[in-house]
CSV table of C-alpha atoms in Angstrom, one decimal:
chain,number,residue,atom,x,y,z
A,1,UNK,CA,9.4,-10.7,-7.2
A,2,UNK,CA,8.2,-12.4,-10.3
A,3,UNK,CA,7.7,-10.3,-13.7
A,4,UNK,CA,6.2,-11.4,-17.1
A,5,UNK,CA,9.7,-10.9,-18.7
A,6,UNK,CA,11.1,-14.0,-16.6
A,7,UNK,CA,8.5,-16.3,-17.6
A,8,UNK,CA,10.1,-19.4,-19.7
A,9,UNK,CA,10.1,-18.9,-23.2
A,10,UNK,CA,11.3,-20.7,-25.9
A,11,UNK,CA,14.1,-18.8,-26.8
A,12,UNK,CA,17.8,-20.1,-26.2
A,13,UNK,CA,18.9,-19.5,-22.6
A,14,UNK,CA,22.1,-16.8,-22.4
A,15,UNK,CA,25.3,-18.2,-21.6
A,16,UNK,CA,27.4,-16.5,-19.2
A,17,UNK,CA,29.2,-15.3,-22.0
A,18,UNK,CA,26.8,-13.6,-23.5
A,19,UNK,CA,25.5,-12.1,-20.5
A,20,UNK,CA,29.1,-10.6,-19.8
A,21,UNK,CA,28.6,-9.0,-22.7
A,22,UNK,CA,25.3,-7.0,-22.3
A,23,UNK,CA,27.0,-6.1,-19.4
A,24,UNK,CA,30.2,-4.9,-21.2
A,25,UNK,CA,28.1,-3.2,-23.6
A,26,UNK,CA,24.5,-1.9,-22.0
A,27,UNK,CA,26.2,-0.9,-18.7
A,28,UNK,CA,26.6,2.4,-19.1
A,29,UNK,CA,25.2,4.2,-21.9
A,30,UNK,CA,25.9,8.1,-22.2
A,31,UNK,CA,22.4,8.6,-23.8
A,32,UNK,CA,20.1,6.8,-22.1
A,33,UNK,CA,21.8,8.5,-19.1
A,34,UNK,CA,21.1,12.1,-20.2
A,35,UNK,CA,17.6,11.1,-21.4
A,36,UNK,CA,16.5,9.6,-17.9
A,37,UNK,CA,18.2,12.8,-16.5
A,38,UNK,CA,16.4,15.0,-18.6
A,39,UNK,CA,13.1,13.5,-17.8
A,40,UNK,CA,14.2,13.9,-14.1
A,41,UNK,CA,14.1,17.6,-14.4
A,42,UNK,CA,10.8,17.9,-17.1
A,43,UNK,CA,9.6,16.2,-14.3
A,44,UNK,CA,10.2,18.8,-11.6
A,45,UNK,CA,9.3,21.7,-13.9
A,46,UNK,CA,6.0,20.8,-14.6
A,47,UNK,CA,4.9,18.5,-11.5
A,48,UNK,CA,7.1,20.7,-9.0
A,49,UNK,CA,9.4,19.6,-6.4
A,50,UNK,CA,6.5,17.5,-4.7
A,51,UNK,CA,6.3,15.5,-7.4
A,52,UNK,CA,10.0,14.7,-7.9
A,53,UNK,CA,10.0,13.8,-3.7
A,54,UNK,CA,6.9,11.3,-4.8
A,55,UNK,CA,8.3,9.7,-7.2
A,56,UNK,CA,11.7,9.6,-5.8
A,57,UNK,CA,10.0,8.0,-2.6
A,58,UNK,CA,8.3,5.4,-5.0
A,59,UNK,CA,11.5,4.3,-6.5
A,60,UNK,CA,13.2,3.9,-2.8
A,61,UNK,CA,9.9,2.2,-1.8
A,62,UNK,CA,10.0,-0.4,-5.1
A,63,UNK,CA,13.8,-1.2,-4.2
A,64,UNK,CA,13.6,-1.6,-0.8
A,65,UNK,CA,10.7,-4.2,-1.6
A,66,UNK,CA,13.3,-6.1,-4.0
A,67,UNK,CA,16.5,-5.6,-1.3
A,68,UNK,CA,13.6,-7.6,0.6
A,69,UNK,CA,13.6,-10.3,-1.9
A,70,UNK,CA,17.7,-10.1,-2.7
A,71,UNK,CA,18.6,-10.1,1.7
A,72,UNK,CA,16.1,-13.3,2.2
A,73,UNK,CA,17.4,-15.3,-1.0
A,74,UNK,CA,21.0,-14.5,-0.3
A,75,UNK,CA,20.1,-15.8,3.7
A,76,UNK,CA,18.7,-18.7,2.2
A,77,UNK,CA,21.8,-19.9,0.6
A,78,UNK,CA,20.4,-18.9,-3.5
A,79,UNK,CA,22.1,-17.7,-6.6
A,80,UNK,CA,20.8,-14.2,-7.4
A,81,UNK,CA,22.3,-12.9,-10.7
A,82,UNK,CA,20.4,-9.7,-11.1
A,83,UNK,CA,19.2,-7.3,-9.3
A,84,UNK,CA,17.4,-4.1,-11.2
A,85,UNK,CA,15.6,-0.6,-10.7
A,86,UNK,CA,13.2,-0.6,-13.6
A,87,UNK,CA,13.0,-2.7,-17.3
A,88,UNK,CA,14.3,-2.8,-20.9
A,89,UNK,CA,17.3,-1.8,-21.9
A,90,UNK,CA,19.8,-0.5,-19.4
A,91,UNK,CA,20.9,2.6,-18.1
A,92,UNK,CA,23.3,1.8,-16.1
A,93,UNK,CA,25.1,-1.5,-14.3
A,94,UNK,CA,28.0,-2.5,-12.7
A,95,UNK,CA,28.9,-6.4,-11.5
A,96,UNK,CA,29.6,-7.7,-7.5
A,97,UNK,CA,30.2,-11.4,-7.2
A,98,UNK,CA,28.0,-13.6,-9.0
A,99,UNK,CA,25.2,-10.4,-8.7
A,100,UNK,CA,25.2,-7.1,-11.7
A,101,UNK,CA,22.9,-4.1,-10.4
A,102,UNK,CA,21.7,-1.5,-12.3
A,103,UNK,CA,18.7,0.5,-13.4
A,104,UNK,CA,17.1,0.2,-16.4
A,105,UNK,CA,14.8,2.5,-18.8
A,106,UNK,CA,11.2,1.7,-17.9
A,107,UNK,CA,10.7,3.0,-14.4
A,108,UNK,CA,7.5,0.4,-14.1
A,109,UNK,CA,9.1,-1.8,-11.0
A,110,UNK,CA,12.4,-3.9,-10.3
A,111,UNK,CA,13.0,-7.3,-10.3
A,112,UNK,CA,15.6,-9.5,-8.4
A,113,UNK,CA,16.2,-12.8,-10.9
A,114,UNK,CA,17.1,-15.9,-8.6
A,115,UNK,CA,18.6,-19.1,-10.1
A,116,UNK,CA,15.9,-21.9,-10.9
A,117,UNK,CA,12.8,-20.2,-9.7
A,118,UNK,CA,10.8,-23.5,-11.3
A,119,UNK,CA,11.2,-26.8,-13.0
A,120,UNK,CA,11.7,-24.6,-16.4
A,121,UNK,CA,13.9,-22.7,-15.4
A,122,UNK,CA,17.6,-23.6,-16.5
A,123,UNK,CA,20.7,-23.7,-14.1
A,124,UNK,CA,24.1,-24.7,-14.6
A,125,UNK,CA,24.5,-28.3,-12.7
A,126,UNK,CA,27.0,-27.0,-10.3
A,127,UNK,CA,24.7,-24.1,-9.0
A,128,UNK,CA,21.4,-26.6,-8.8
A,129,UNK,CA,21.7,-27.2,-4.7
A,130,UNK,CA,21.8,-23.1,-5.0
A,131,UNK,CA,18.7,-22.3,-6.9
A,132,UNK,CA,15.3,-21.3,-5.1
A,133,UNK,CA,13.5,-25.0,-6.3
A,134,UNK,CA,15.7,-26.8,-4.4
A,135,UNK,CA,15.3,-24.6,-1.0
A,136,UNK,CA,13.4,-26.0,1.8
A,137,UNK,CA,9.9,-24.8,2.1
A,138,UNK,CA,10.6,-22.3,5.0
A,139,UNK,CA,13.3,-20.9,3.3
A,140,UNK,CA,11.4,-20.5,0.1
A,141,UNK,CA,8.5,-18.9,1.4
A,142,UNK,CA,11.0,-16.3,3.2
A,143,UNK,CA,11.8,-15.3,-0.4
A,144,UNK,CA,8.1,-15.1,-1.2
A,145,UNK,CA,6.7,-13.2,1.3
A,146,UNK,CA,10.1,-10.9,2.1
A,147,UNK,CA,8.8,-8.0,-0.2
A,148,UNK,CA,5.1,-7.4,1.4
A,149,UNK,CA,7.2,-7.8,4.6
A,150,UNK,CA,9.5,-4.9,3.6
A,151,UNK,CA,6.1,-2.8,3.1
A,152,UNK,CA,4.7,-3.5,6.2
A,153,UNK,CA,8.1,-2.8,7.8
A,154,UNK,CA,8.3,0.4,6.2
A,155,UNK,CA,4.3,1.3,7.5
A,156,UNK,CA,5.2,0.3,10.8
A,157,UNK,CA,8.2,2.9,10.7
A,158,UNK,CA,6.8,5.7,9.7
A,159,UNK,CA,3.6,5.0,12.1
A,160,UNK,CA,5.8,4.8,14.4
A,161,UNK,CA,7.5,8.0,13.6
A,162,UNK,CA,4.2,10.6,13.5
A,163,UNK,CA,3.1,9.2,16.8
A,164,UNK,CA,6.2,9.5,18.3
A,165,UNK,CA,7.5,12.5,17.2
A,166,UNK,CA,5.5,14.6,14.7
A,167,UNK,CA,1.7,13.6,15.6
A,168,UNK,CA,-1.2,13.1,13.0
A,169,UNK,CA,-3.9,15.2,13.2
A,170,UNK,CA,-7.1,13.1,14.8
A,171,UNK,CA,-4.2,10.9,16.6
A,172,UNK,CA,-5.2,8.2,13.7
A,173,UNK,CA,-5.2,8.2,10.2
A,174,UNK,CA,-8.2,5.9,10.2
A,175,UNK,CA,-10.4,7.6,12.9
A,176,UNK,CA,-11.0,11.4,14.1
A,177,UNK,CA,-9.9,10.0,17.8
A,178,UNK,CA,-8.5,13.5,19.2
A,179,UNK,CA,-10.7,16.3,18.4
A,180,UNK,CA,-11.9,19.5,20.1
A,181,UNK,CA,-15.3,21.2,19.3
A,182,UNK,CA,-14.2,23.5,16.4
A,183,UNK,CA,-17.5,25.0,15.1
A,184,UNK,CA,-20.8,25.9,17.0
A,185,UNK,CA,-23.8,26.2,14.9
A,186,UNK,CA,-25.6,29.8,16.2
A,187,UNK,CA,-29.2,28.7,18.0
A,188,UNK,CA,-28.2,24.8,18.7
A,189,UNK,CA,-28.0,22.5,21.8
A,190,UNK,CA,-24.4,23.2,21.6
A,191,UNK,CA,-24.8,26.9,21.7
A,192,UNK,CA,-27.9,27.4,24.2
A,193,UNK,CA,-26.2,25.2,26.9
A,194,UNK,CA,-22.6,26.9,27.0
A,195,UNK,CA,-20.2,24.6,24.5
A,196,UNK,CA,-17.0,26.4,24.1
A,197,UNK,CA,-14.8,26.2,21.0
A,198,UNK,CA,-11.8,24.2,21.7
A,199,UNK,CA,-14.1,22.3,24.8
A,200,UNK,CA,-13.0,18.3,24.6
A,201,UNK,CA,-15.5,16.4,25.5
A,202,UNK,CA,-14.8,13.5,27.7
A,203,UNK,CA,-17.9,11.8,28.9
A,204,UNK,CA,-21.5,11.6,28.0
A,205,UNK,CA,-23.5,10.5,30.8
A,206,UNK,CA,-20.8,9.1,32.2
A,207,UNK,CA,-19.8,7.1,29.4
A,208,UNK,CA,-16.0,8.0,27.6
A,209,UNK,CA,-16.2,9.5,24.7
A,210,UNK,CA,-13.8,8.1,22.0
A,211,UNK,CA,-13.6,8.8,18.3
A,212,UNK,CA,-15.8,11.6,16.8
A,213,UNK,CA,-17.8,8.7,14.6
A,214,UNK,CA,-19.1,7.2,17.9
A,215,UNK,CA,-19.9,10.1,19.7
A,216,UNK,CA,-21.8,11.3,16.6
A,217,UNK,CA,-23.9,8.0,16.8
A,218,UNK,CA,-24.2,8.5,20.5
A,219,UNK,CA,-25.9,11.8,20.0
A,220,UNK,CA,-27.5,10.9,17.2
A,221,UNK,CA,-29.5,7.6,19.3
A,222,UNK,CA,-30.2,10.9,21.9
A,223,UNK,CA,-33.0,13.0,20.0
A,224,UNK,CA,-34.7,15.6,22.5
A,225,UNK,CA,-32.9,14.0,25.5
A,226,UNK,CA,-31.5,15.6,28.5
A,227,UNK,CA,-27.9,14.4,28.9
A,228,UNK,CA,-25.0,14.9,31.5
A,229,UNK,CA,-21.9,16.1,29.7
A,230,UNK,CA,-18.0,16.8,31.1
A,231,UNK,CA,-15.6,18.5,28.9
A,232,UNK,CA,-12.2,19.7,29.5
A,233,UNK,CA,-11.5,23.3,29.3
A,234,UNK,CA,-8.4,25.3,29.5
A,235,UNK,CA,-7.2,22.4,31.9
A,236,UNK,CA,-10.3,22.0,34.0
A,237,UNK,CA,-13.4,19.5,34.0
A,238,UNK,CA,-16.4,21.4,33.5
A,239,UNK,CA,-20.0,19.7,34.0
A,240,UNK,CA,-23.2,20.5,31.7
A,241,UNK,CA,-26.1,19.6,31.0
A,242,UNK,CA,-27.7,19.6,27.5
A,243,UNK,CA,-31.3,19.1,25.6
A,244,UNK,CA,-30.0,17.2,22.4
A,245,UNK,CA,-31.7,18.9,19.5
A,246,UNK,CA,-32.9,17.1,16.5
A,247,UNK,CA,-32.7,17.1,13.2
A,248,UNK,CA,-35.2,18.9,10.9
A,249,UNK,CA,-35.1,16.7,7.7
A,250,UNK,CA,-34.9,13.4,10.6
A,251,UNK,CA,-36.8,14.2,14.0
A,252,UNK,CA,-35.4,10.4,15.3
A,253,UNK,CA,-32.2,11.5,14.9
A,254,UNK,CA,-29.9,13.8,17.7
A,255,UNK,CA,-28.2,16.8,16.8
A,256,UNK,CA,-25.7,18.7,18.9
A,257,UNK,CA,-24.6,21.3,16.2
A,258,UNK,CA,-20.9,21.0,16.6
A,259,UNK,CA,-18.2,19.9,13.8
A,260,UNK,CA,-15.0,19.0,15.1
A,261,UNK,CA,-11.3,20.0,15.3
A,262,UNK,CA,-8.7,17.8,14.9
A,263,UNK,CA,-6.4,17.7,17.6
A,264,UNK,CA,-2.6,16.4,17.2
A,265,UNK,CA,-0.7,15.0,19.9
A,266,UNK,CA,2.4,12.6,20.4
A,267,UNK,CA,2.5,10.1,22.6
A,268,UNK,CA,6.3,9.5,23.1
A,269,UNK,CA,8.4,6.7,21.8
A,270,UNK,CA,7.4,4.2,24.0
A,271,UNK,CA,3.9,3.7,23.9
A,272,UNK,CA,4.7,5.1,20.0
A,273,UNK,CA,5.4,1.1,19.7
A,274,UNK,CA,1.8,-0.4,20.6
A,275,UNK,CA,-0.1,2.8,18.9
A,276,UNK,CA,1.9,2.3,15.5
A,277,UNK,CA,0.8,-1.6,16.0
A,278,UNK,CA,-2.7,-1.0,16.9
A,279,UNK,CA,-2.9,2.0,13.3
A,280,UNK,CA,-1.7,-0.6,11.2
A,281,UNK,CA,-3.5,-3.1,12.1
A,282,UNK,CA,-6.9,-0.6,11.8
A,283,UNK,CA,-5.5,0.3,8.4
A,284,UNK,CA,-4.6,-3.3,7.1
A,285,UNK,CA,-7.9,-4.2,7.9
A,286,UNK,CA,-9.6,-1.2,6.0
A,287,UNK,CA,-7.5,-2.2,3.3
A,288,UNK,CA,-8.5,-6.1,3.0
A,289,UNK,CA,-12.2,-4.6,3.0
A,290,UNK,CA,-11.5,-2.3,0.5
A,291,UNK,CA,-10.1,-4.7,-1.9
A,292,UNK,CA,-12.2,-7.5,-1.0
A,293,UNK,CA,-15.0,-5.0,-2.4
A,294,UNK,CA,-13.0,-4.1,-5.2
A,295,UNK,CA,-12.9,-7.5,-6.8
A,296,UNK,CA,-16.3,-8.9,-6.2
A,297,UNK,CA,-18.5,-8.8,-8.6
A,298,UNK,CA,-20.2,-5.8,-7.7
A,299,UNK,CA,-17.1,-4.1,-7.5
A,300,UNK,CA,-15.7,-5.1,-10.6
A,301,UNK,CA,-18.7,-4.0,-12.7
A,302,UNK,CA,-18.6,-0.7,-11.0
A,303,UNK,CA,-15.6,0.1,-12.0
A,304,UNK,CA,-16.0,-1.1,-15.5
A,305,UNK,CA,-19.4,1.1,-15.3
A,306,UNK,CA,-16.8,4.2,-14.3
A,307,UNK,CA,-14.3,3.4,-17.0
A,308,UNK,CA,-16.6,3.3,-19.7
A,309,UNK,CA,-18.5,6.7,-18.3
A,310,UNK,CA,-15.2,8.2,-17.8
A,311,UNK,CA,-16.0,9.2,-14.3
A,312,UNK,CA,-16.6,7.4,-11.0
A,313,UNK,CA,-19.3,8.6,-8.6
A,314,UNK,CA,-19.0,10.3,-5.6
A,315,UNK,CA,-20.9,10.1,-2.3
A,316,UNK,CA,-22.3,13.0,-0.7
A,317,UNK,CA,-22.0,13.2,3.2
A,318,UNK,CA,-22.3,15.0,6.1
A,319,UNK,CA,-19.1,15.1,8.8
A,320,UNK,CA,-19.2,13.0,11.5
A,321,UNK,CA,-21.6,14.6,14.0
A,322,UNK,CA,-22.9,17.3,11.7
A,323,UNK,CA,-23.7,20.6,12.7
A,324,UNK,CA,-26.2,21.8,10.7
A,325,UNK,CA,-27.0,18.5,8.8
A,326,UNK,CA,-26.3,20.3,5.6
A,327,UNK,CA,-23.8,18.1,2.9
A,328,UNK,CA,-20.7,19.6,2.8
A,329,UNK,CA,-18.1,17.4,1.3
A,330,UNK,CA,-17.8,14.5,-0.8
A,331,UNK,CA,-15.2,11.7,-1.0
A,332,UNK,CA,-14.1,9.2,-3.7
A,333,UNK,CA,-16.2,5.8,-2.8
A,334,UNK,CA,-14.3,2.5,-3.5
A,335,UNK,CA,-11.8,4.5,-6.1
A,336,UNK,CA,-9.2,2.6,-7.2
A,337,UNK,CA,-5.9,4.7,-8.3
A,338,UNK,CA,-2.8,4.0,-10.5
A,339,UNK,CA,1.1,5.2,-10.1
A,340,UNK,CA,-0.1,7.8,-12.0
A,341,UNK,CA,-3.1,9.2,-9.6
A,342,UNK,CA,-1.2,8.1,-6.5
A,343,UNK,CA,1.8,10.1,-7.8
A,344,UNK,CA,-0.5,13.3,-8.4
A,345,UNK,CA,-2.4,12.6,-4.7
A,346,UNK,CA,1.1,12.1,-2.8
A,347,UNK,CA,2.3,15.3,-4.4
A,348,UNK,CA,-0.4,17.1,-3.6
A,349,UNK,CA,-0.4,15.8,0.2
A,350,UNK,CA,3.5,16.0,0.6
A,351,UNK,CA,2.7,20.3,-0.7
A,352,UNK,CA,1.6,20.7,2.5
A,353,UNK,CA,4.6,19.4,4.5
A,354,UNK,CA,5.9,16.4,5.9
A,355,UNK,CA,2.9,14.8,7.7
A,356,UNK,CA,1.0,14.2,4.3
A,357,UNK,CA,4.2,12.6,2.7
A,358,UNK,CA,4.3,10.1,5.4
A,359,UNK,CA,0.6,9.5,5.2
A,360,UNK,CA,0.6,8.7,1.7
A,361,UNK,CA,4.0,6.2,2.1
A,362,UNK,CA,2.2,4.4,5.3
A,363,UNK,CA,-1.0,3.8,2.9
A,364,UNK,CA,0.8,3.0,-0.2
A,365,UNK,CA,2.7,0.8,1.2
A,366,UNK,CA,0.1,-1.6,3.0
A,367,UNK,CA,-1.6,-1.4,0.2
A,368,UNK,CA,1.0,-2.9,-2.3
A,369,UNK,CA,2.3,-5.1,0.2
A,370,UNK,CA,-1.3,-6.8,0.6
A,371,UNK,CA,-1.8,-6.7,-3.3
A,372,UNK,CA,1.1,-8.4,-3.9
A,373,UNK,CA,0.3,-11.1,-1.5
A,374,UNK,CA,-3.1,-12.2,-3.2
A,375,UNK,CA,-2.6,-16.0,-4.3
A,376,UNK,CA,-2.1,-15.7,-7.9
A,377,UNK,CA,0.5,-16.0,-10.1
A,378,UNK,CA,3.0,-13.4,-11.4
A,379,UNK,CA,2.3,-12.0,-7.9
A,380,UNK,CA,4.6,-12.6,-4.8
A,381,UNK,CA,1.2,-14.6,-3.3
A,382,UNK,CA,1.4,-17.4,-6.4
A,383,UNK,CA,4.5,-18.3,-5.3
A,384,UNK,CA,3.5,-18.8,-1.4
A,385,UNK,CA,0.7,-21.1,-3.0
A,386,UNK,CA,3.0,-22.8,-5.5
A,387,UNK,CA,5.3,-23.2,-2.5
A,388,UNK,CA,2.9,-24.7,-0.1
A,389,UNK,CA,1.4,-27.0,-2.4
A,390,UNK,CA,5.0,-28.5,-3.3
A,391,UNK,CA,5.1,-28.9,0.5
A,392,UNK,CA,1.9,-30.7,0.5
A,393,UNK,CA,2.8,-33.0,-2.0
A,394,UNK,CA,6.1,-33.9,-0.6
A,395,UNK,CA,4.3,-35.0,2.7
A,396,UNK,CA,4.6,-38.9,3.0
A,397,UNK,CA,7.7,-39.3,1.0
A,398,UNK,CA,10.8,-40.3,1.7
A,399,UNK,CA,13.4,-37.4,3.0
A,400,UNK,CA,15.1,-35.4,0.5
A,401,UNK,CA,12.5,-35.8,-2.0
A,402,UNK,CA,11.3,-32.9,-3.6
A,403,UNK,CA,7.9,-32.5,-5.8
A,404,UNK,CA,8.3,-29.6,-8.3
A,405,UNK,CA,4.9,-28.4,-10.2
A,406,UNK,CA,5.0,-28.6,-13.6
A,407,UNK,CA,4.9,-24.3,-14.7
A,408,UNK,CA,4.5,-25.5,-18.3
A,409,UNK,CA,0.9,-25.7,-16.8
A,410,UNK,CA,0.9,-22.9,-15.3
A,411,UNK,CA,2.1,-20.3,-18.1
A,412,UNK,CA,-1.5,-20.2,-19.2
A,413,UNK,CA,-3.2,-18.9,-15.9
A,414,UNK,CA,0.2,-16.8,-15.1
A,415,UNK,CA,-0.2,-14.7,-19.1
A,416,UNK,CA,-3.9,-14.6,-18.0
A,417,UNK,CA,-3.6,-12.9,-14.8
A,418,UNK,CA,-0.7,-10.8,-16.5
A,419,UNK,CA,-3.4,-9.5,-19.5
A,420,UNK,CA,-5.7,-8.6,-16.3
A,421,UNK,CA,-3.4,-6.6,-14.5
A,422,UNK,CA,-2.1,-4.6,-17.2
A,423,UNK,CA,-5.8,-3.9,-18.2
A,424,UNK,CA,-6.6,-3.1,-14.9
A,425,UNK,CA,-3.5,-0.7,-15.5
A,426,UNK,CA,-4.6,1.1,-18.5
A,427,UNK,CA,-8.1,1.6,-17.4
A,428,UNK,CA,-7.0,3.0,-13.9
A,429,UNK,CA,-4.6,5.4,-15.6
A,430,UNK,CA,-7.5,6.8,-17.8
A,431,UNK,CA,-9.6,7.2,-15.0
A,432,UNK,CA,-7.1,9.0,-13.4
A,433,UNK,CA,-6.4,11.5,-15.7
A,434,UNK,CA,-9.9,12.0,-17.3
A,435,UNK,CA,-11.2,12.2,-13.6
A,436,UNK,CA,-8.6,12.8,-11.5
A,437,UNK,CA,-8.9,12.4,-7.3
């Protein structure tokens, strides 16, 4: 909601008049039309039409997170003047009300600009009782929080679409929860006691089986132990009874020898509802975990460590439940991505259909909307603080009064945070393109 280029300066305020203007004169500008056009279409010649899709989804993504912030500030009874795809100069605009929209040349974001925003912020008198400092608390910290919530909304929409109607492979995009035996290692438990491809295995000694990471562990707790197993097959229970193996380079640990095949299913629009719930809330939390690592200490100077080696290390591992205990993949550990490496990862999943396009959107987007909620000024989070502690102070006093903080003070700590977010920016990029996902 809040970008650098709103931040009080000491330059004369525009008038109205002159703000008429720029719109007279910026709104629609045959060149920097053609220009953005022609990018459009370098765009989809050397990235491809998955690319285009990407970063046309971004772009509907980024505005629908401002229309958050434009629908809760218009609800609350505030004076929004602009509301714009991109920055710099513009494109194109056109004026409704009190409100000009447009887009402008820098594809970096959007911004909505609400009247009075802070105590340094200037507003004609007669529009003071409309500005966002003079709101009530609640209505405030609508405005605040009103673009993570268009995020989240957005997650929870498109969970709810793949369960309901399309079906993720794994039934979660967090967890391999519906799988089928897919591989059979020649000479292992699996194979000397009858395991079929395509068997599901529903209990072990009685106990459910769940997601593929537990019933690995299971096994795995089971070295050269006999063990009770049902699977389904072809529609019918079928009871066995299986030696666990072990492992050669780990006789404590279990081995069954199977890997797994990922099974997709829908589960209707109704129970669609709880299941899209119960993903995001699974993913939101893998997300607060992931960036809680990010920006410890540890995290920090790993990444720094990655930057300045140009690469970031990779963890080898072996799939949940292994067959043959051999490595056989690696993953990115902790890797932090920018627009640029999450354009060139959603492309590459939206290539193989629909499914991976709405992956990437679901991620993305609880990702940014949690990011943007961390309590720091220029992010959507600072002003949730900034708001609360007004409220705080205002406790006690008489009704009607209202405590503003003083942002002169602020402007410091908001350029700070700024300078660290653009670095973190810049290095992310390089990362991405000298060692890309």
């Amino acid at each position: 909601m809040t970008d650098i280029r709103k931040l009080p300066t000491p330059d004369v305020p525009p008038t109205a008049e002159t703000d008429a203007a720029d719109a007279v004169d910026d709104s629609g500008h045959p060149v920097r039309i053609m220009i953005l056009a022609a990018l459009v279409a370098l765009l989809g010649l050397t990235g491809g039409w998955p690319t285009v899709v990407v970063v046309l989804g971004v772009v509907l993504m980024i505005f629908l997170h401002e229309l958050g912030h434009y629908m809760a500030a218009k609800w609350g009874g505030m004076k929004v003047t602009e509301f714009f795809i991109g920055f710099g100069p513009k494109i194109w605009s056109f004026q409704r009300g009190e409100t000009e929209y447009g887009f402008k040349a820098i594809p970096a974001g959007a911004y909505v600009k609400i009247a009075g925003m802070n105590n340094l912020d200037e507003a004609d008198p007669e529009d003071e009782d409309r500005t966002y400092r003079a709101k009530s608390y609640p209505k405030r910290l609508l405005v605040a929080v009103a673009g993570s919530a268009m995020h989240f909304a957005q997650a929870l929409v498109l969970l709810f679409v793949l369960f309901a109607f399309i079906g993720i492979p794994g039934g979660s995009i967090t967890s391999l929860d519906a799988w089928n035996v897919g591989e059979i290692t020649p000479s292992s438990a699996a194979d000397e006691f009858g395991l079929e491809l395509g068997d599901q295995i529903v209990t072990v000694d009685g106990e459910s089986v769940g997601d593929y990471e537990g019933f690995r562990d299971t096994i795995a707790a089971l070295p050269d132990q006999d063990v009770a197993m049902t699977v389904l097959r072809d529609g019918e229970e079928v009871d066995l009874a299986v030696t666990v193996g072990v492992r050669d380079e780990d006789p404590s640990r279990g081995l069954l020898g199977i890997r797994p095949d990922a099974r997709t299913e829908t589960v209707g629009p109704v129970a669609a509802v709880g299941t899209a719930a119960s993903e995001f809330g699974n993913q939101t939390t893998l997300t607060l975990g992931f960036l809680g690592n990010f920006f410890s200490p540890s995290g920090l100077s790993e990444f720094a460590g990655d930057v300045a080696k140009g690469q970031d290390d990779s963890t080898t591992v072996t799939p949940a439940g292994g067959g043959s205990g051999e490595s056989v993949e690696t993953y990115d550990d902790g890797r932090v991505m920018s627009i640029v490496g999450a354009v060139r990862l959603g492309s590459n999943l939206t290539e193989d259909g629909a499914l991976g396009f709405l992956v990437f959107f679901i991620g993305i987007n609880i990702t940014i909307g949690i990011f943007n909620l961390l309590p720091v000024l220029p992010l959507d989070g600072g002003h949730v603080v900034v708001a609360t502690y007004e409220r705080i102070r205002e406790f006690g006093r008489p009704r009607g009064f209202r405590y503003h903080v003083d942002f002169a003070r602020l402007i410091p700590v908001v350029y700070a945070v700024f300078l660290l977010l653009v670095m973190l920016g810049v290095s992310t990029i390089f990362l991405d393109i000298v060692d890309p996902v």
